[in-house]
mmCIF file of C-alpha atoms and ligand atoms in Angstrom:
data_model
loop_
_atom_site.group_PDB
_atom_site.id
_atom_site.type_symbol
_atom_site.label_atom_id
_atom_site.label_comp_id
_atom_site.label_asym_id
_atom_site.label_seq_id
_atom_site.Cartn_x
_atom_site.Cartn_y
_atom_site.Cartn_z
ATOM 1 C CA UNK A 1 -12.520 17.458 9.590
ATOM 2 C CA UNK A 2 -10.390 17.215 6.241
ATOM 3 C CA UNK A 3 -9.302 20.112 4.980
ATOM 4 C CA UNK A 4 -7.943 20.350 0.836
ATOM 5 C CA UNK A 5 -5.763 23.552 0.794
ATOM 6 C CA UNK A 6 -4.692 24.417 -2.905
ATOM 7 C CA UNK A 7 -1.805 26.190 -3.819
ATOM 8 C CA UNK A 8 0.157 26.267 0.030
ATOM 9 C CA UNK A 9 3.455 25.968 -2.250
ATOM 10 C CA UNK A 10 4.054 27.758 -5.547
ATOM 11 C CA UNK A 11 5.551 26.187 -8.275
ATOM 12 C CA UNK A 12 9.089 27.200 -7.732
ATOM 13 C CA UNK A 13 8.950 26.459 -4.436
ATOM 14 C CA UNK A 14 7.948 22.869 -5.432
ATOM 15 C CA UNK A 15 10.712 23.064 -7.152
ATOM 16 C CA UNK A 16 13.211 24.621 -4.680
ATOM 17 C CA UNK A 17 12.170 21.678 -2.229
ATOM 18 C CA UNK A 18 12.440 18.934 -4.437
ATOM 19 C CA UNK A 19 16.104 20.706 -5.627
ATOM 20 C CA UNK A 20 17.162 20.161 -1.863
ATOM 21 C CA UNK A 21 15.790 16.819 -1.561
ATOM 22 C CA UNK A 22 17.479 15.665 -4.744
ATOM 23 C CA UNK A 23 21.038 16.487 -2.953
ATOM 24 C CA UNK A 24 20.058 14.686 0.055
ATOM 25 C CA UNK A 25 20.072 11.067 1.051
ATOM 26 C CA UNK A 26 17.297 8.975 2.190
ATOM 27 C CA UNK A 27 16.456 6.370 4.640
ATOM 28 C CA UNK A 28 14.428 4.346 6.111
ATOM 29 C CA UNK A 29 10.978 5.420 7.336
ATOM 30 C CA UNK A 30 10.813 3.558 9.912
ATOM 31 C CA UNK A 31 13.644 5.606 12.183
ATOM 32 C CA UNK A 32 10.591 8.201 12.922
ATOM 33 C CA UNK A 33 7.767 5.823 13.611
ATOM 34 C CA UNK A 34 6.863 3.838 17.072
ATOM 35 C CA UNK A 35 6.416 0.511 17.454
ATOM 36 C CA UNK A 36 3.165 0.079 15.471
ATOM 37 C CA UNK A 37 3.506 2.219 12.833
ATOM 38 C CA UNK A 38 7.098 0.830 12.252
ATOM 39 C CA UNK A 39 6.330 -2.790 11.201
ATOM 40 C CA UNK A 40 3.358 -0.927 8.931
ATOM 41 C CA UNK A 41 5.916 1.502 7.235
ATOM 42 C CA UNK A 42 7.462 1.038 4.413
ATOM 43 C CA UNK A 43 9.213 3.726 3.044
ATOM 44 C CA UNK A 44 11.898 6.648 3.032
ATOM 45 C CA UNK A 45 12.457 9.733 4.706
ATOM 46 C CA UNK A 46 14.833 12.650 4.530
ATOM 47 C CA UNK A 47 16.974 12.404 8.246
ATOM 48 C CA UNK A 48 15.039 14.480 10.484
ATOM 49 C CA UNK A 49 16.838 17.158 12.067
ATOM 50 C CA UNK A 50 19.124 17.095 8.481
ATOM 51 C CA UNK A 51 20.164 20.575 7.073
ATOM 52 C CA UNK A 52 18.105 19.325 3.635
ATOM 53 C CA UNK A 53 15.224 18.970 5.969
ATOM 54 C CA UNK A 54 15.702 22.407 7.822
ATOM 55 C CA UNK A 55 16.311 24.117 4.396
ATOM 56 C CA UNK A 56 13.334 22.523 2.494
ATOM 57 C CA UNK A 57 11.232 22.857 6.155
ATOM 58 C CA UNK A 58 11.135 26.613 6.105
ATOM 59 C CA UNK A 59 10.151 27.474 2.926
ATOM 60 C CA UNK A 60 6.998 25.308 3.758
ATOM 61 C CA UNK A 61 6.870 27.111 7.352
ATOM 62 C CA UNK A 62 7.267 30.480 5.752
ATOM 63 C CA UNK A 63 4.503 29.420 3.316
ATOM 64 C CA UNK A 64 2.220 27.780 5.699
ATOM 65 C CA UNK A 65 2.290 31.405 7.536
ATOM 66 C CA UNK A 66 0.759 32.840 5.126
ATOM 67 C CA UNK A 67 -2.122 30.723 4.285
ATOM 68 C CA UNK A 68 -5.370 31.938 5.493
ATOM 69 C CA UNK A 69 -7.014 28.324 5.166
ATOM 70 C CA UNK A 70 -4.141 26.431 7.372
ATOM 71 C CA UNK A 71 -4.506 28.819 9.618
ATOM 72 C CA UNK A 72 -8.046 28.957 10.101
ATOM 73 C CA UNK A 73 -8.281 25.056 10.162
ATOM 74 C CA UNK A 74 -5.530 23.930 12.374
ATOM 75 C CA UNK A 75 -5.154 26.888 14.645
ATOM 76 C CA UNK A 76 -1.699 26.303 15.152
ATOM 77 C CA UNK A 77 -0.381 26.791 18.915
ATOM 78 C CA UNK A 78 3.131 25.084 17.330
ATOM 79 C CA UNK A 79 4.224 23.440 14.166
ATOM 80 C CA UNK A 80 6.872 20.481 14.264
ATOM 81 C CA UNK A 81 9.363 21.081 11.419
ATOM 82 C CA UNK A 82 8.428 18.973 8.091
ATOM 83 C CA UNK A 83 9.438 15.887 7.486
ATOM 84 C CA UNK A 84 9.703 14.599 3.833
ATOM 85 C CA UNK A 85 9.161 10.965 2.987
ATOM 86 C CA UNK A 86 9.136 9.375 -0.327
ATOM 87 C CA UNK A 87 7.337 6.270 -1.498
ATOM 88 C CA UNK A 88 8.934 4.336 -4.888
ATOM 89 C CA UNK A 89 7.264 1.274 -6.614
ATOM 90 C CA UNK A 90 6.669 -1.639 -3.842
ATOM 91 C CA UNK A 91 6.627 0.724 -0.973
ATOM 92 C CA UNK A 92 3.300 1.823 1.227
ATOM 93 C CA UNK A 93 2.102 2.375 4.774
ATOM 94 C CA UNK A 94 -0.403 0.322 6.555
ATOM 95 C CA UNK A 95 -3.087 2.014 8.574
ATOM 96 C CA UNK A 96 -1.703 3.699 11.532
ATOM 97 C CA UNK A 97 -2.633 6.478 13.977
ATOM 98 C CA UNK A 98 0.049 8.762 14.514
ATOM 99 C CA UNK A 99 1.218 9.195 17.698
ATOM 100 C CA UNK A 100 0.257 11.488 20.081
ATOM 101 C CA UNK A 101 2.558 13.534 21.694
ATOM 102 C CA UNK A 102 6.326 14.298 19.849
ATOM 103 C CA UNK A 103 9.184 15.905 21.032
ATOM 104 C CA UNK A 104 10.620 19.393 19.779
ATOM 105 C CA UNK A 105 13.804 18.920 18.370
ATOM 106 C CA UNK A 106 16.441 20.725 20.198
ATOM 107 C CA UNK A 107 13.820 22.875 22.550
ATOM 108 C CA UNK A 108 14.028 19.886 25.101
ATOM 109 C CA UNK A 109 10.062 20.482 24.830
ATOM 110 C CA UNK A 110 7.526 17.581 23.535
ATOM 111 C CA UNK A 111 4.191 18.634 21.794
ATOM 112 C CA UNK A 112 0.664 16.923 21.506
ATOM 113 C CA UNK A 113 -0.260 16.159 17.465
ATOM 114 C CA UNK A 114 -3.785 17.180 16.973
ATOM 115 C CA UNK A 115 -3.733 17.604 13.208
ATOM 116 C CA UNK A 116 -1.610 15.788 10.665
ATOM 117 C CA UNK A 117 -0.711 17.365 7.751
ATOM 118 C CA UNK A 118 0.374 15.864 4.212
ATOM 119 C CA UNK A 119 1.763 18.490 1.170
ATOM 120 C CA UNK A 120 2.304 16.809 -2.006
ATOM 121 C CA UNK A 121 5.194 17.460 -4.011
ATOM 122 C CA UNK A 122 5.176 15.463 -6.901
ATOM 123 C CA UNK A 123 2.575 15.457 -9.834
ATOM 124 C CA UNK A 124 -0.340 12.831 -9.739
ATOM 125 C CA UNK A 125 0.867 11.692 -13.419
ATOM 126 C CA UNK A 126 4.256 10.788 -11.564
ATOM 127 C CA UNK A 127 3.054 7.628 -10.128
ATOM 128 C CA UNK A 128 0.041 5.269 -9.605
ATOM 129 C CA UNK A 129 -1.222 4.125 -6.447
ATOM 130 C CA UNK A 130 0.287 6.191 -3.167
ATOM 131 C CA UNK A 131 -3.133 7.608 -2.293
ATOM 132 C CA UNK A 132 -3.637 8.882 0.817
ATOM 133 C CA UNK A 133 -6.252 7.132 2.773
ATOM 134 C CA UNK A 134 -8.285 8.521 5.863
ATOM 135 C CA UNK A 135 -10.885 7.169 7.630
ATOM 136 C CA UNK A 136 -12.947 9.362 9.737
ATOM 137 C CA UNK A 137 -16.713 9.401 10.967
ATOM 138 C CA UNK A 138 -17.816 9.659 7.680
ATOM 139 C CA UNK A 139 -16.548 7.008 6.149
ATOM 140 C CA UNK A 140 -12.943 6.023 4.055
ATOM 141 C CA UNK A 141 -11.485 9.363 1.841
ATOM 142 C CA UNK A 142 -9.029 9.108 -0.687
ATOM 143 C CA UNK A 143 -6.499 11.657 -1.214
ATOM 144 C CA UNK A 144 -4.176 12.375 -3.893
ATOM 145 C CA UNK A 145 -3.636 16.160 -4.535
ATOM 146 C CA UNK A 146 -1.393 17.971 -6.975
ATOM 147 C CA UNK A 147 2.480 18.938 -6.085
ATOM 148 C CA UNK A 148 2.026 21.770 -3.694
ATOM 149 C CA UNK A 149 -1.497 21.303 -2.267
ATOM 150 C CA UNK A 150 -2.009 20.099 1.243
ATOM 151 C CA UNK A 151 -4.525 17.689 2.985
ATOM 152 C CA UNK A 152 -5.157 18.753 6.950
ATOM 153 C CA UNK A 153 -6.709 16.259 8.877
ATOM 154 C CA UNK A 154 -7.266 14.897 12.668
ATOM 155 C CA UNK A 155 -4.254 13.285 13.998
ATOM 156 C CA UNK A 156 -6.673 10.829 15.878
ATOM 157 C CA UNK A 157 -7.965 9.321 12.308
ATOM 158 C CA UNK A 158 -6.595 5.595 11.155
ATOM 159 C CA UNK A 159 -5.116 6.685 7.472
ATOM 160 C CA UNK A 160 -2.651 4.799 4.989
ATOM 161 C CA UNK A 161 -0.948 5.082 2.282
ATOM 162 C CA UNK A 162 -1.705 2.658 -0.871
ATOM 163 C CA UNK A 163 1.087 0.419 -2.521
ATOM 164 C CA UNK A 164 2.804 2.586 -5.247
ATOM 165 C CA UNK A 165 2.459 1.079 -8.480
ATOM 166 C CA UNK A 166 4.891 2.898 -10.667
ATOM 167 C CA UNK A 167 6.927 6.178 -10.400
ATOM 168 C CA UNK A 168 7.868 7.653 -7.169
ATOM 169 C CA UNK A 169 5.511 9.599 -4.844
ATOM 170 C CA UNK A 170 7.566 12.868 -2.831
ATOM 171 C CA UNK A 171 5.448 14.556 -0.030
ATOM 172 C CA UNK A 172 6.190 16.773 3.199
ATOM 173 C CA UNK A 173 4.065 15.645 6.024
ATOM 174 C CA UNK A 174 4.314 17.626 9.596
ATOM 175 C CA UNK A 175 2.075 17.533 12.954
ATOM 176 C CA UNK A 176 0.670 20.301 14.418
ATOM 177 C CA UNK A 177 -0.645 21.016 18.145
ATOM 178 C CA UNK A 178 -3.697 23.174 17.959
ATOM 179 C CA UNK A 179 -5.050 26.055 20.238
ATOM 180 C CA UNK A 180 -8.149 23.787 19.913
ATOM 181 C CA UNK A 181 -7.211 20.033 21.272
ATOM 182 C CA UNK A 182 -10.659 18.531 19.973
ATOM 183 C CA UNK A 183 -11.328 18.389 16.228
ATOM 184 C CA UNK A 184 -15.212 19.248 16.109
ATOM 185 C CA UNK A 185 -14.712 22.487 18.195
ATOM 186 C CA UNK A 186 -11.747 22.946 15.435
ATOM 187 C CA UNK A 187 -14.605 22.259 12.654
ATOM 188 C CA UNK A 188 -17.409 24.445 14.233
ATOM 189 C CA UNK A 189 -14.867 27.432 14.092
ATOM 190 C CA UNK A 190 -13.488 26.858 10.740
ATOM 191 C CA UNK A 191 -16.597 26.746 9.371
ATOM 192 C CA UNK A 192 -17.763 29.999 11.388
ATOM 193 C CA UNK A 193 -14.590 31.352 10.301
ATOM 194 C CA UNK A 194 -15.288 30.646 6.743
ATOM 195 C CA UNK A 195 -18.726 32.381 6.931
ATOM 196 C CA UNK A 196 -18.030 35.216 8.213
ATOM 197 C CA UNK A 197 -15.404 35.689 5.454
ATOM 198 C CA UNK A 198 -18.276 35.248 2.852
ATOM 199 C CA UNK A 199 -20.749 37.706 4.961
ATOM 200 C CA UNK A 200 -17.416 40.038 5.055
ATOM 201 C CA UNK A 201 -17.480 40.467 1.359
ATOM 202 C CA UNK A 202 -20.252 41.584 0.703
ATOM 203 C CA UNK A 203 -21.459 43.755 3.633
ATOM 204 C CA UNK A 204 -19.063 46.312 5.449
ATOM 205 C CA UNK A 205 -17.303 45.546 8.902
ATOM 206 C CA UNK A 206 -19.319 48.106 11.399
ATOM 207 C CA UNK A 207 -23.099 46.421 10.271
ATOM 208 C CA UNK A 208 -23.917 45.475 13.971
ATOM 209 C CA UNK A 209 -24.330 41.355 12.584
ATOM 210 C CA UNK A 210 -20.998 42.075 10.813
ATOM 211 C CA UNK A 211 -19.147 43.537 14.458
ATOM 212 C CA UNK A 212 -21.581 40.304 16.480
ATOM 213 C CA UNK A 213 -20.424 37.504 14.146
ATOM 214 C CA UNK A 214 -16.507 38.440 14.730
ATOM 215 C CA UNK A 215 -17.303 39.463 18.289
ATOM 216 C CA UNK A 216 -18.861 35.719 18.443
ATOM 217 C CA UNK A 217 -15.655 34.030 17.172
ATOM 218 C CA UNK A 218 -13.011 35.496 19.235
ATOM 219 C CA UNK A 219 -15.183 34.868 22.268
ATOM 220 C CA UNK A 220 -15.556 31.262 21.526
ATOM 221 C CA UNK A 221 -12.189 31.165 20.411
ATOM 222 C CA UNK A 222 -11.231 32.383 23.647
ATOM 223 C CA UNK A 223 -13.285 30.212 25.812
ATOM 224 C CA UNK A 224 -12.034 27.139 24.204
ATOM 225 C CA UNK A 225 -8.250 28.033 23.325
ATOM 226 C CA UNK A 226 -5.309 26.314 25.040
ATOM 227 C CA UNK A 227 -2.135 27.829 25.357
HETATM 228 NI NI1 NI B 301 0.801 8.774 9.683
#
């Protein structure tokens, strides 16, 4: 399931990140990828674990919290702190699959990614090429989303990112371990999730089909959750 979430940053947060990253120094990509993914990486990355990337990380946690959508679709059991890569003319990343299971910076704890998450931070009309690429059961999707909106999508999908032409492409990208390990239960509750929203508004909470729906969620929810 791939999930477009508008608006996770505001505009002056976009601008608070990128006002951090400025200040900080990059390098190379490849320090956070295995094996595979390192000889198909080509780009550069904030230093994980870097005060810039703490800083810049929480307002992105803080606004992730609040988002109904993220939370709906990834069901987050725990959220790795953002990383922030950047891609200038020449540079891409070949099709990779993340990898599965990270470790927790400084919790001596690793983590299972079950959703990948990328938030743009720099304008569309800042750079050609650098689209985000994902192939999933449906077929190849490409994904290039104004500064502050989000794509959230299976880890377990091949994706890429496309040569950058011109200009300079700035995103956050993060992994997430879910309540939900496998992606179509993850789909079949976002989507019930999402309808019973809609029903919601427009008939009160106590109608019995109102009171079943929510009843229904929470129980499946329940049955399926890992914690
Ligand atoms: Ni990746």
């Amino acid at each position: 399931m791939l999930v477009q979430i508008p608006d996770v940053l505001k505009p002056e947060e976009v601008a608070a990140v990128r006002n951090i990253l400025e200040q900080s120094a990059w390098v190379d990509g490849k320090e956070t990828a295995g094996e595979q993914a390192a000889s198909a990486k080509h780009n550069l990355q904030i230093r994980e674990g870097s005060k810039a990337a703490m800083e810049a990380g929480d307002i992105i946690l803080r606004a992730l919290g609040r988002n109904p959508t993220f939370n709906s679709a990834a069901l987050p059991l725990r959220v790795l702190p953002p990383l922030f890569n950047r891609y200038d003319a020449g540079m891409k990343f070949h099709a990779h699959v993340d990898g599965a299971i990270r470790a927790i910076p400084g919790a001596g704890m690793r983590m299972r990614a079950d959703v990948s998450t990328t938030l743009f931070l720099s304008p569309p009309e800042d750079y050609d090429g650098g689209e985000l690429v994902i192939v999933d059961t449906y077929g190849s999707h490409t994904v290039k989303l104004p500064a502050g909106h989000a794509i959230v999508y299976p880890s377990t999908s091949l994706h890429s990112v496309t040569e950058i032409t011109r200009g300079s492409r700035w995103a956050s990208f993060f992994w997430t371990q879910s309540m939900i390990k496998d992606d179509g239960r993850r789909a079949l509750l976002f989507d019930l999730d999402a309808a019973i929203r809609d029903v919601r508004s427009v008939l009160p909470d106590d109608q019995p089909g109102v009171l079943g729906l929510s009843s229904h969620y929470h129980n499946l929810l329940r049955h399926w959750a890992e914690l």
